[in-house]
Amino acid sequence: MSPAWRLLRPPLAARGLGAYFTRMAATSAHQGVVVSKQEIEAFIVRCMRKVGTDKAHAESLAEVLVAGDYRGHFSHGLNRLQMYVTDIQKGVCQPSGSPVIVNELPATALVDGKNVLGPVVGKFCMELAMQKAQQAGIGWVVARGSNHYGIAGFYSTMAASRGMIGMSFTNASPLVAPSGGKKKFLGTNPISVAAPGKDGDSFVLDMATSAVALGKVELQHRKGEQIPSGWATNSRGEVTNKPDEVLSDGALLPLGGTIETSGYKGYGLAMMVDLFCGVLSGAHYGSNIRSWLNVTDPADLGQCFVAINPAAFAPGFEDRMQDLMNMARSQEPADPSVPVQVPGDPERRHMAKCDAEGGICYHGSQIQFADDVARKLGVEPPKRK
């Protein structure tokens, strides 16, 4: 487990939840397939090495994908492996190389990702942003020539684990219809902001600016289940519950859903992300970005990484951040059995569940998918616990 994930897990036992997760492990393990984090990372590395990826690059990708599954974001973990494999196989993503700083000032930088794997670009850029924040109070780094980088929260928590506020944004292939439109225009364009509290506690916002990520629709399709209303539309722009209609020629809805339910706000946030990522960096943006299933052209995604050093501002940041989170959690819940949470709490519960079970519990269809990838590549499939 990377230092960022270790430091951002709160003392759940101190909140009386340790025994709960031990019981949960005993009752839920049979409902899926448990695989250790180390084994899933090793499996991803085996797959990427098989198609010629540099070892360090493969390890960076594995770390980020497993972090997604560990935090419960299954749409951005193992579920995405085939996409990375295909991009390397087709030559639309470089298996080796290093990002390059193109333009730099004390607090800012423009990076050319050189079309290597997104996690390699992302880690390079956030490290650079943190270095700048140590000296200038803030580091704002944008990248072009990048690729899908996994969960945005991986990069924001890199900064939070070092006592800074971290922010991460990326644009993506057109999947989301604009408010009032019916065709794909913007990507899911996620936003992540992370900030440290006390004793390993933290605020970690990690969200798409669409109603959901495409991977969640794909997972429902893979499990043979419908999707909730408000997630997506069919090719006629009508809200649908059928994943196959979305995946054929439909579109995701912006955060908030339709115009009547304030989807225009999510649409505006998605454009803001593209401003920071595509427009500011000189990468592709909007409908200029390659389609999701395009495996002939480089993605040229734009990404943005921000680190803010609280020491440059009012003293006592972590104390106040913790106080704010404590205030939120102490609010009277509408349902006494469902306490008020802060962003990052659901992910922490999932990490504790994984720890109690001795690994990540995958749906059987996800493991079958991994086995299929292994068979096609001729590598050893992931070992079950």
Tab-separated table of N, CA and C in Angstrom, residues 216-356:
chain	number	residue	atom	x	y	z
A	216	LYS	N	-19.484	2.462	-14.262
A	216	LYS	CA	-20.589	1.958	-13.450
A	216	LYS	C	-21.708	1.409	-14.332
A	217	VAL	N	-21.918	2.031	-15.483
A	217	VAL	CA	-22.887	1.500	-16.444
A	217	VAL	C	-22.381	0.164	-16.985
A	218	GLU	N	-21.078	0.109	-17.279
A	218	GLU	CA	-20.485	-1.130	-17.791
A	218	GLU	C	-20.602	-2.261	-16.770
A	219	LEU	N	-20.389	-1.941	-15.499
A	219	LEU	CA	-20.494	-2.960	-14.461
A	219	LEU	C	-21.918	-3.489	-14.349
A	220	GLN	N	-22.908	-2.596	-14.428
A	220	GLN	CA	-24.303	-3.039	-14.380
A	220	GLN	C	-24.622	-3.932	-15.575
A	221	HIS	N	-24.100	-3.554	-16.739
A	221	HIS	CA	-24.310	-4.365	-17.941
A	221	HIS	C	-23.670	-5.738	-17.767
A	222	ARG	N	-22.467	-5.757	-17.212
A	222	ARG	CA	-21.749	-7.015	-17.016
A	222	ARG	C	-22.475	-7.919	-16.019
A	223	LYS	N	-23.148	-7.304	-15.043
A	223	LYS	CA	-23.883	-8.078	-14.043
A	223	LYS	C	-25.315	-8.378	-14.475
A	224	GLY	N	-25.723	-7.837	-15.631
A	224	GLY	CA	-27.074	-8.069	-16.123
A	224	GLY	C	-28.136	-7.319	-15.350
A	225	GLU	N	-27.787	-6.165	-14.807
A	225	GLU	CA	-28.722	-5.383	-14.001
A	225	GLU	C	-29.015	-4.037	-14.654
A	226	GLN	N	-30.183	-3.458	-14.326
A	226	GLN	CA	-30.559	-2.158	-14.870
A	226	GLN	C	-29.825	-1.038	-14.135
A	227	ILE	N	-29.875	0.159	-14.705
A	227	ILE	CA	-29.289	1.334	-14.068
A	227	ILE	C	-30.408	2.234	-13.550
A	228	PRO	N	-30.144	3.033	-12.530
A	228	PRO	CA	-31.175	3.940	-12.015
A	228	PRO	C	-31.528	5.029	-13.028
A	229	SER	N	-32.744	5.539	-12.930
A	229	SER	CA	-33.131	6.683	-13.758
A	229	SER	C	-32.276	7.886	-13.376
A	230	GLY	N	-31.921	8.689	-14.375
A	230	GLY	CA	-31.115	9.871	-14.114
A	230	GLY	C	-29.643	9.690	-14.384
A	231	TRP	N	-29.228	8.457	-14.709
A	231	TRP	CA	-27.822	8.215	-15.034
A	231	TRP	C	-27.504	8.565	-16.478
A	232	ALA	N	-28.395	8.197	-17.391
A	232	ALA	CA	-28.022	8.270	-18.807
A	232	ALA	C	-29.251	8.297	-19.707
A	233	THR	N	-28.985	8.532	-20.996
A	233	THR	CA	-30.045	8.571	-22.002
A	233	THR	C	-29.735	7.604	-23.134
A	234	ASN	N	-30.764	7.303	-23.919
A	234	ASN	CA	-30.561	6.482	-25.116
A	234	ASN	C	-30.223	7.379	-26.301
A	235	SER	N	-30.165	6.807	-27.487
A	235	SER	CA	-29.751	7.563	-28.676
A	235	SER	C	-30.732	8.668	-29.041
A	236	ARG	N	-31.950	8.604	-28.510
A	236	ARG	CA	-32.963	9.630	-28.794
A	236	ARG	C	-32.976	10.725	-27.735
A	237	GLY	N	-32.067	10.632	-26.770
A	237	GLY	CA	-32.009	11.631	-25.715
A	237	GLY	C	-33.004	11.397	-24.606
A	238	GLU	N	-33.575	10.198	-24.549
A	238	GLU	CA	-34.563	9.856	-23.530
A	238	GLU	C	-33.872	9.142	-22.368
A	239	VAL	N	-34.249	9.488	-21.148
A	239	VAL	CA	-33.681	8.820	-19.978
A	239	VAL	C	-34.017	7.332	-20.031
A	240	THR	N	-33.022	6.482	-19.780
A	240	THR	CA	-33.207	5.035	-19.884
A	240	THR	C	-32.665	4.308	-18.665
A	241	ASN	N	-33.209	3.120	-18.408
A	241	ASN	CA	-32.705	2.239	-17.348
A	241	ASN	C	-31.883	1.089	-17.907
A	242	LYS	N	-31.732	1.041	-19.231
A	242	LYS	CA	-31.095	-0.105	-19.883
A	242	LYS	C	-29.641	0.203	-20.235
A	243	PRO	N	-28.689	-0.471	-19.591
A	243	PRO	CA	-27.275	-0.203	-19.866
A	243	PRO	C	-26.895	-0.394	-21.324
A	244	ASP	N	-27.513	-1.386	-21.993
A	244	ASP	CA	-27.145	-1.641	-23.386
A	244	ASP	C	-27.512	-0.482	-24.290
A	245	GLU	N	-28.600	0.235	-23.969
A	245	GLU	CA	-28.979	1.404	-24.766
A	245	GLU	C	-27.974	2.538	-24.591
A	246	VAL	N	-27.421	2.646	-23.397
A	246	VAL	CA	-26.415	3.680	-23.140
A	246	VAL	C	-25.120	3.334	-23.862
A	247	LEU	N	-24.726	2.079	-23.782
A	247	LEU	CA	-23.440	1.658	-24.336
A	247	LEU	C	-23.453	1.575	-25.852
A	248	SER	N	-24.639	1.448	-26.461
A	248	SER	CA	-24.699	1.372	-27.926
A	248	SER	C	-24.527	2.756	-28.544
A	249	ASP	N	-25.474	3.651	-28.298
A	249	ASP	CA	-25.341	4.995	-28.875
A	249	ASP	C	-25.992	6.039	-27.979
A	250	GLY	N	-25.994	5.776	-26.675
A	250	GLY	CA	-26.577	6.727	-25.747
A	250	GLY	C	-25.531	7.674	-25.192
A	251	ALA	N	-25.873	8.347	-24.105
A	251	ALA	CA	-24.950	9.301	-23.478
A	251	ALA	C	-25.225	9.348	-21.982
A	252	LEU	N	-24.195	9.622	-21.220
A	252	LEU	CA	-24.375	9.877	-19.799
A	252	LEU	C	-24.982	11.256	-19.610
A	253	LEU	N	-25.679	11.442	-18.509
A	253	LEU	CA	-26.201	12.758	-18.154
A	253	LEU	C	-25.193	13.492	-17.271
A	254	PRO	N	-25.203	14.825	-17.305
A	254	PRO	CA	-24.319	15.569	-16.396
A	254	PRO	C	-24.732	15.343	-14.943
A	255	LEU	N	-23.845	15.643	-14.022
A	255	LEU	CA	-24.160	15.601	-12.604
A	255	LEU	C	-25.420	16.430	-12.355
A	256	GLY	N	-26.400	15.832	-11.723
A	256	GLY	CA	-27.673	16.512	-11.513
A	256	GLY	C	-28.767	15.998	-12.422
A	257	GLY	N	-28.377	15.335	-13.526
A	257	GLY	CA	-29.371	14.737	-14.412
A	257	GLY	C	-29.861	15.661	-15.502
A	258	THR	N	-31.156	15.754	-15.639
A	258	THR	CA	-31.763	16.565	-16.693
A	258	THR	C	-31.765	18.040	-16.300
A	259	ILE	N	-32.175	18.894	-17.224
A	259	ILE	CA	-32.259	20.327	-16.928
A	259	ILE	C	-33.178	20.566	-15.736
A	260	GLU	N	-34.290	19.811	-15.678
A	260	GLU	CA	-35.278	19.997	-14.610
A	260	GLU	C	-34.711	19.677	-13.234
A	261	THR	N	-33.708	18.836	-13.180
A	261	THR	CA	-33.102	18.471	-11.890
A	261	THR	C	-31.716	19.095	-11.711
A	262	SER	N	-31.484	20.197	-12.406
A	262	SER	CA	-30.260	21.008	-12.267
A	262	SER	C	-29.028	20.388	-12.901
A	263	GLY	N	-29.210	19.575	-13.937
A	263	GLY	CA	-28.069	19.000	-14.638
A	263	GLY	C	-27.172	20.028	-15.291
A	264	TYR	N	-27.695	21.230	-15.527
A	264	TYR	CA	-26.878	22.284	-16.128
A	264	TYR	C	-25.710	22.674	-15.228
A	265	LYS	N	-25.827	22.416	-13.925
A	265	LYS	CA	-24.723	22.721	-13.012
A	265	LYS	C	-23.565	21.742	-13.227
A	266	GLY	N	-23.899	20.463	-13.364
A	266	GLY	CA	-22.864	19.481	-13.670
A	266	GLY	C	-22.221	19.745	-15.017
A	267	TYR	N	-23.028	20.165	-15.967
A	267	TYR	CA	-22.524	20.521	-17.304
A	267	TYR	C	-21.521	21.664	-17.199
A	268	GLY	N	-21.843	22.668	-16.386
A	268	GLY	CA	-20.923	23.788	-16.193
A	268	GLY	C	-19.628	23.365	-15.526
A	269	LEU	N	-19.715	22.484	-14.538
A	269	LEU	CA	-18.504	21.983	-13.887
A	269	LEU	C	-17.631	21.202	-14.863
A	270	ALA	N	-18.269	20.415	-15.733
A	270	ALA	CA	-17.504	19.639	-16.715
A	270	ALA	C	-16.747	20.557	-17.665
A	271	MET	N	-17.371	21.662	-18.067
A	271	MET	CA	-16.682	22.621	-18.931
A	271	MET	C	-15.547	23.307	-18.183
A	272	MET	N	-15.749	23.575	-16.901
A	272	MET	CA	-14.679	24.168	-16.096
A	272	MET	C	-13.454	23.251	-16.072
A	273	VAL	N	-13.684	21.947	-15.890
A	273	VAL	CA	-12.572	20.995	-15.890
A	273	VAL	C	-11.848	21.025	-17.229
A	274	ASP	N	-12.596	21.084	-18.325
A	274	ASP	CA	-11.949	21.115	-19.637
A	274	ASP	C	-11.181	22.413	-19.847
A	275	LEU	N	-11.639	23.490	-19.234
A	275	LEU	CA	-10.891	24.755	-19.282
A	275	LEU	C	-9.512	24.565	-18.643
A	276	PHE	N	-9.495	23.985	-17.424
A	276	PHE	CA	-8.235	23.771	-16.714
A	276	PHE	C	-7.337	22.753	-17.415
A	277	CYS	N	-7.947	21.753	-18.035
A	277	CYS	CA	-7.179	20.611	-18.543
A	277	CYS	C	-6.869	20.709	-20.027
A	278	GLY	N	-7.883	20.763	-20.854
A	278	GLY	CA	-7.656	20.766	-22.292
A	278	GLY	C	-7.258	22.118	-22.844
A	279	VAL	N	-8.034	23.143	-22.507
A	279	VAL	CA	-7.801	24.477	-23.071
A	279	VAL	C	-6.495	25.072	-22.544
A	280	LEU	N	-6.264	25.001	-21.242
A	280	LEU	CA	-5.075	25.618	-20.646
A	280	LEU	C	-3.784	24.930	-21.075
A	281	SER	N	-3.825	23.619	-21.271
A	281	SER	CA	-2.601	22.869	-21.578
A	281	SER	C	-2.297	22.776	-23.066
A	282	GLY	N	-3.292	23.054	-23.905
A	282	GLY	CA	-3.103	22.862	-25.340
A	282	GLY	C	-3.362	21.438	-25.788
A	283	ALA	N	-3.973	20.625	-24.914
A	283	ALA	CA	-4.361	19.259	-25.277
A	283	ALA	C	-5.682	19.305	-26.042
A	284	HIS	N	-6.177	18.142	-26.427
A	284	HIS	CA	-7.507	18.077	-27.019
A	284	HIS	C	-8.550	18.419	-25.959
A	285	TYR	N	-9.717	18.858	-26.399
A	285	TYR	CA	-10.791	19.228	-25.474
A	285	TYR	C	-12.139	19.013	-26.151
A	286	GLY	N	-13.181	18.934	-25.320
A	286	GLY	CA	-14.535	18.765	-25.838
A	286	GLY	C	-14.658	17.576	-26.767
A	287	SER	N	-15.385	17.780	-27.845
A	287	SER	CA	-15.600	16.693	-28.804
A	287	SER	C	-14.400	16.474	-29.716
A	288	ASN	N	-13.305	17.253	-29.519
A	288	ASN	CA	-12.063	16.998	-30.266
A	288	ASN	C	-11.331	15.762	-29.745
A	289	ILE	N	-11.637	15.360	-28.517
A	289	ILE	CA	-10.973	14.191	-27.931
A	289	ILE	C	-11.481	12.929	-28.620
A	290	ARG	N	-10.600	11.973	-28.803
A	290	ARG	CA	-10.983	10.737	-29.491
A	290	ARG	C	-12.154	10.059	-28.775
A	291	SER	N	-12.941	9.320	-29.532
A	291	SER	CA	-14.066	8.604	-28.944
A	291	SER	C	-13.556	7.512	-28.014
A	292	TRP	N	-14.423	7.069	-27.120
A	292	TRP	CA	-14.051	6.102	-26.091
A	292	TRP	C	-13.500	4.809	-26.674
A	293	LEU	N	-14.063	4.349	-27.787
A	293	LEU	CA	-13.661	3.065	-28.367
A	293	LEU	C	-12.608	3.208	-29.459
A	294	ASN	N	-12.106	4.404	-29.663
A	294	ASN	CA	-11.090	4.648	-30.694
A	294	ASN	C	-9.743	4.098	-30.225
A	295	VAL	N	-9.195	3.155	-30.991
A	295	VAL	CA	-7.886	2.599	-30.641
A	295	VAL	C	-6.888	2.819	-31.779
A	296	THR	N	-7.117	3.884	-32.550
A	296	THR	CA	-6.200	4.204	-33.648
A	296	THR	C	-5.487	5.534	-33.446
A	297	ASP	N	-6.026	6.408	-32.601
A	297	ASP	CA	-5.437	7.735	-32.394
A	297	ASP	C	-5.026	7.924	-30.938
A	298	PRO	N	-3.933	8.648	-30.680
A	298	PRO	CA	-3.559	8.965	-29.297
A	298	PRO	C	-4.665	9.766	-28.614
A	299	ALA	N	-4.804	9.587	-27.315
A	299	ALA	CA	-5.857	10.284	-26.577
A	299	ALA	C	-5.564	11.775	-26.432
A	300	ASP	N	-4.301	12.151	-26.193
A	300	ASP	CA	-3.904	13.541	-25.946
A	300	ASP	C	-4.822	14.194	-24.920
A	301	LEU	N	-4.968	13.545	-23.770
A	301	LEU	CA	-5.787	14.113	-22.711
A	301	LEU	C	-5.046	15.243	-22.010
A	302	GLY	N	-5.822	16.190	-21.485
A	302	GLY	CA	-5.276	17.263	-20.672
A	302	GLY	C	-5.603	17.017	-19.208
A	303	GLN	N	-4.651	17.307	-18.333
A	303	GLN	CA	-4.851	17.079	-16.903
A	303	GLN	C	-4.279	18.230	-16.091
A	304	CYS	N	-4.804	18.404	-14.894
A	304	CYS	CA	-4.404	19.521	-14.041
A	304	CYS	C	-4.172	19.009	-12.624
A	305	PHE	N	-3.071	19.443	-12.029
A	305	PHE	CA	-2.676	18.993	-10.695
A	305	PHE	C	-2.297	20.221	-9.870
A	306	VAL	N	-2.900	20.345	-8.700
A	306	VAL	CA	-2.674	21.519	-7.857
A	306	VAL	C	-2.313	21.070	-6.446
A	307	ALA	N	-1.280	21.668	-5.890
A	307	ALA	CA	-0.920	21.457	-4.486
A	307	ALA	C	-0.873	22.817	-3.805
A	308	ILE	N	-1.510	22.910	-2.652
A	308	ILE	CA	-1.542	24.156	-1.882
A	308	ILE	C	-0.947	23.879	-0.510
A	309	ASN	N	0.025	24.674	-0.117
A	309	ASN	CA	0.695	24.505	1.168
A	309	ASN	C	-0.018	25.345	2.225
A	310	PRO	N	-0.735	24.737	3.165
A	310	PRO	CA	-1.451	25.515	4.176
A	310	PRO	C	-0.543	26.400	5.013
A	311	ALA	N	0.753	26.067	5.079
A	311	ALA	CA	1.686	26.879	5.865
A	311	ALA	C	1.823	28.287	5.311
A	312	ALA	N	1.409	28.485	4.060
A	312	ALA	CA	1.464	29.812	3.455
A	312	ALA	C	0.274	30.669	3.868
A	313	PHE	N	-0.656	30.077	4.637
A	313	PHE	CA	-1.877	30.788	5.007
A	313	PHE	C	-2.016	30.797	6.534
A	314	ALA	N	-3.219	30.812	7.051
A	314	ALA	CA	-3.422	30.921	8.501
A	314	ALA	C	-2.938	29.669	9.224
A	315	PRO	N	-2.277	29.832	10.375
A	315	PRO	CA	-1.840	28.665	11.156
A	315	PRO	C	-3.040	27.841	11.629
A	316	GLY	N	-2.810	26.563	11.915
A	316	GLY	CA	-3.854	25.714	12.484
A	316	GLY	C	-4.794	25.097	11.471
A	317	PHE	N	-4.351	24.965	10.229
A	317	PHE	CA	-5.235	24.447	9.179
A	317	PHE	C	-5.805	23.075	9.527
A	318	GLU	N	-4.945	22.138	9.922
A	318	GLU	CA	-5.413	20.773	10.167
A	318	GLU	C	-6.409	20.719	11.320
A	319	ASP	N	-6.208	21.557	12.345
A	319	ASP	CA	-7.158	21.600	13.461
A	319	ASP	C	-8.527	22.059	12.974
A	320	ARG	N	-8.550	23.114	12.174
A	320	ARG	CA	-9.831	23.630	11.685
A	320	ARG	C	-10.479	22.653	10.708
A	321	MET	N	-9.660	22.009	9.876
A	321	MET	CA	-10.206	21.029	8.939
A	321	MET	C	-10.854	19.883	9.704
A	322	GLN	N	-10.187	19.433	10.759
A	322	GLN	CA	-10.756	18.355	11.571
A	322	GLN	C	-12.036	18.806	12.251
A	323	ASP	N	-12.040	20.042	12.732
A	323	ASP	CA	-13.234	20.572	13.391
A	323	ASP	C	-14.409	20.618	12.417
A	324	LEU	N	-14.149	21.044	11.190
A	324	LEU	CA	-15.210	21.092	10.180
A	324	LEU	C	-15.768	19.691	9.910
A	325	MET	N	-14.873	18.708	9.775
A	325	MET	CA	-15.339	17.339	9.526
A	325	MET	C	-16.108	16.792	10.725
A	326	ASN	N	-15.632	17.102	11.936
A	326	ASN	CA	-16.342	16.651	13.135
A	326	ASN	C	-17.731	17.275	13.209
A	327	MET	N	-17.822	18.554	12.852
A	327	MET	CA	-19.127	19.220	12.820
A	327	MET	C	-20.081	18.500	11.878
A	328	ALA	N	-19.576	18.180	10.694
A	328	ALA	CA	-20.418	17.522	9.689
A	328	ALA	C	-20.899	16.165	10.191
A	329	ARG	N	-19.981	15.385	10.746
A	329	ARG	CA	-20.352	14.035	11.191
A	329	ARG	C	-21.282	14.051	12.395
A	330	SER	N	-21.296	15.158	13.137
A	330	SER	CA	-22.148	15.236	14.325
A	330	SER	C	-23.533	15.789	14.018
A	331	GLN	N	-23.803	16.120	12.764
A	331	GLN	CA	-25.123	16.622	12.399
A	331	GLN	C	-26.171	15.524	12.581
A	332	GLU	N	-27.352	15.924	13.021
A	332	GLU	CA	-28.420	14.949	13.245
A	332	GLU	C	-28.857	14.334	11.919
A	333	PRO	N	-28.815	13.014	11.806
A	333	PRO	CA	-29.184	12.380	10.538
A	333	PRO	C	-30.695	12.282	10.365
A	334	ALA	N	-31.148	12.319	9.116
A	334	ALA	CA	-32.565	12.121	8.827
A	334	ALA	C	-32.985	10.707	9.195
A	335	ASP	N	-32.095	9.749	8.960
A	335	ASP	CA	-32.313	8.350	9.332
A	335	ASP	C	-31.271	7.998	10.386
A	336	PRO	N	-31.679	7.732	11.621
A	336	PRO	CA	-30.707	7.466	12.694
A	336	PRO	C	-29.730	6.335	12.390
A	337	SER	N	-30.111	5.425	11.490
A	337	SER	CA	-29.222	4.306	11.164
A	337	SER	C	-28.197	4.664	10.095
A	338	VAL	N	-28.321	5.873	9.528
A	338	VAL	CA	-27.400	6.302	8.466
A	338	VAL	C	-26.765	7.625	8.887
A	339	PRO	N	-25.609	7.598	9.538
A	339	PRO	CA	-24.991	8.840	10.016
A	339	PRO	C	-24.514	9.729	8.877
A	340	VAL	N	-24.432	11.006	9.167
A	340	VAL	CA	-23.901	11.968	8.195
A	340	VAL	C	-22.408	11.703	8.020
A	341	GLN	N	-21.954	11.764	6.788
A	341	GLN	CA	-20.556	11.486	6.468
A	341	GLN	C	-19.915	12.702	5.799
A	342	VAL	N	-18.609	12.649	5.676
A	342	VAL	CA	-17.887	13.636	4.876
A	342	VAL	C	-17.277	12.903	3.688
A	343	PRO	N	-16.978	13.620	2.604
A	343	PRO	CA	-16.352	12.963	1.457
A	343	PRO	C	-15.088	12.207	1.868
A	344	GLY	N	-15.028	10.955	1.460
A	344	GLY	CA	-13.916	10.087	1.828
A	344	GLY	C	-14.301	9.019	2.827
A	345	ASP	N	-15.379	9.230	3.594
A	345	ASP	CA	-15.797	8.235	4.582
A	345	ASP	C	-16.240	6.912	3.946
A	346	PRO	N	-17.055	6.936	2.880
A	346	PRO	CA	-17.437	5.650	2.273
A	346	PRO	C	-16.222	4.857	1.789
A	347	GLU	N	-15.248	5.557	1.233
A	347	GLU	CA	-14.037	4.877	0.761
A	347	GLU	C	-13.252	4.291	1.925
A	348	ARG	N	-13.199	5.009	3.045
A	348	ARG	CA	-12.486	4.484	4.213
A	348	ARG	C	-13.168	3.223	4.748
A	349	ARG	N	-14.484	3.209	4.728
A	349	ARG	CA	-15.193	2.006	5.167
A	349	ARG	C	-14.864	0.835	4.251
A	350	HIS	N	-14.795	1.106	2.952
A	350	HIS	CA	-14.485	0.023	2.023
A	350	HIS	C	-13.062	-0.482	2.236
A	351	MET	N	-12.120	0.423	2.488
A	351	MET	CA	-10.743	-0.003	2.743
A	351	MET	C	-10.666	-0.858	4.002
A	352	ALA	N	-11.414	-0.474	5.036
A	352	ALA	CA	-11.424	-1.263	6.269
A	352	ALA	C	-12.026	-2.643	6.016
A	353	LYS	N	-13.048	-2.703	5.201
A	353	LYS	CA	-13.659	-3.987	4.837
A	353	LYS	C	-12.640	-4.869	4.117
A	354	CYS	N	-11.910	-4.281	3.178
A	354	CYS	CA	-10.879	-5.042	2.459
A	354	CYS	C	-9.821	-5.567	3.419
A	355	ASP	N	-9.411	-4.725	4.356
A	355	ASP	CA	-8.393	-5.146	5.319
A	355	ASP	C	-8.899	-6.303	6.176
A	356	ALA	N	-10.182	-6.233	6.574
A	356	ALA	CA	-10.749	-7.302	7.396
A	356	ALA	C	-10.854	-8.610	6.626
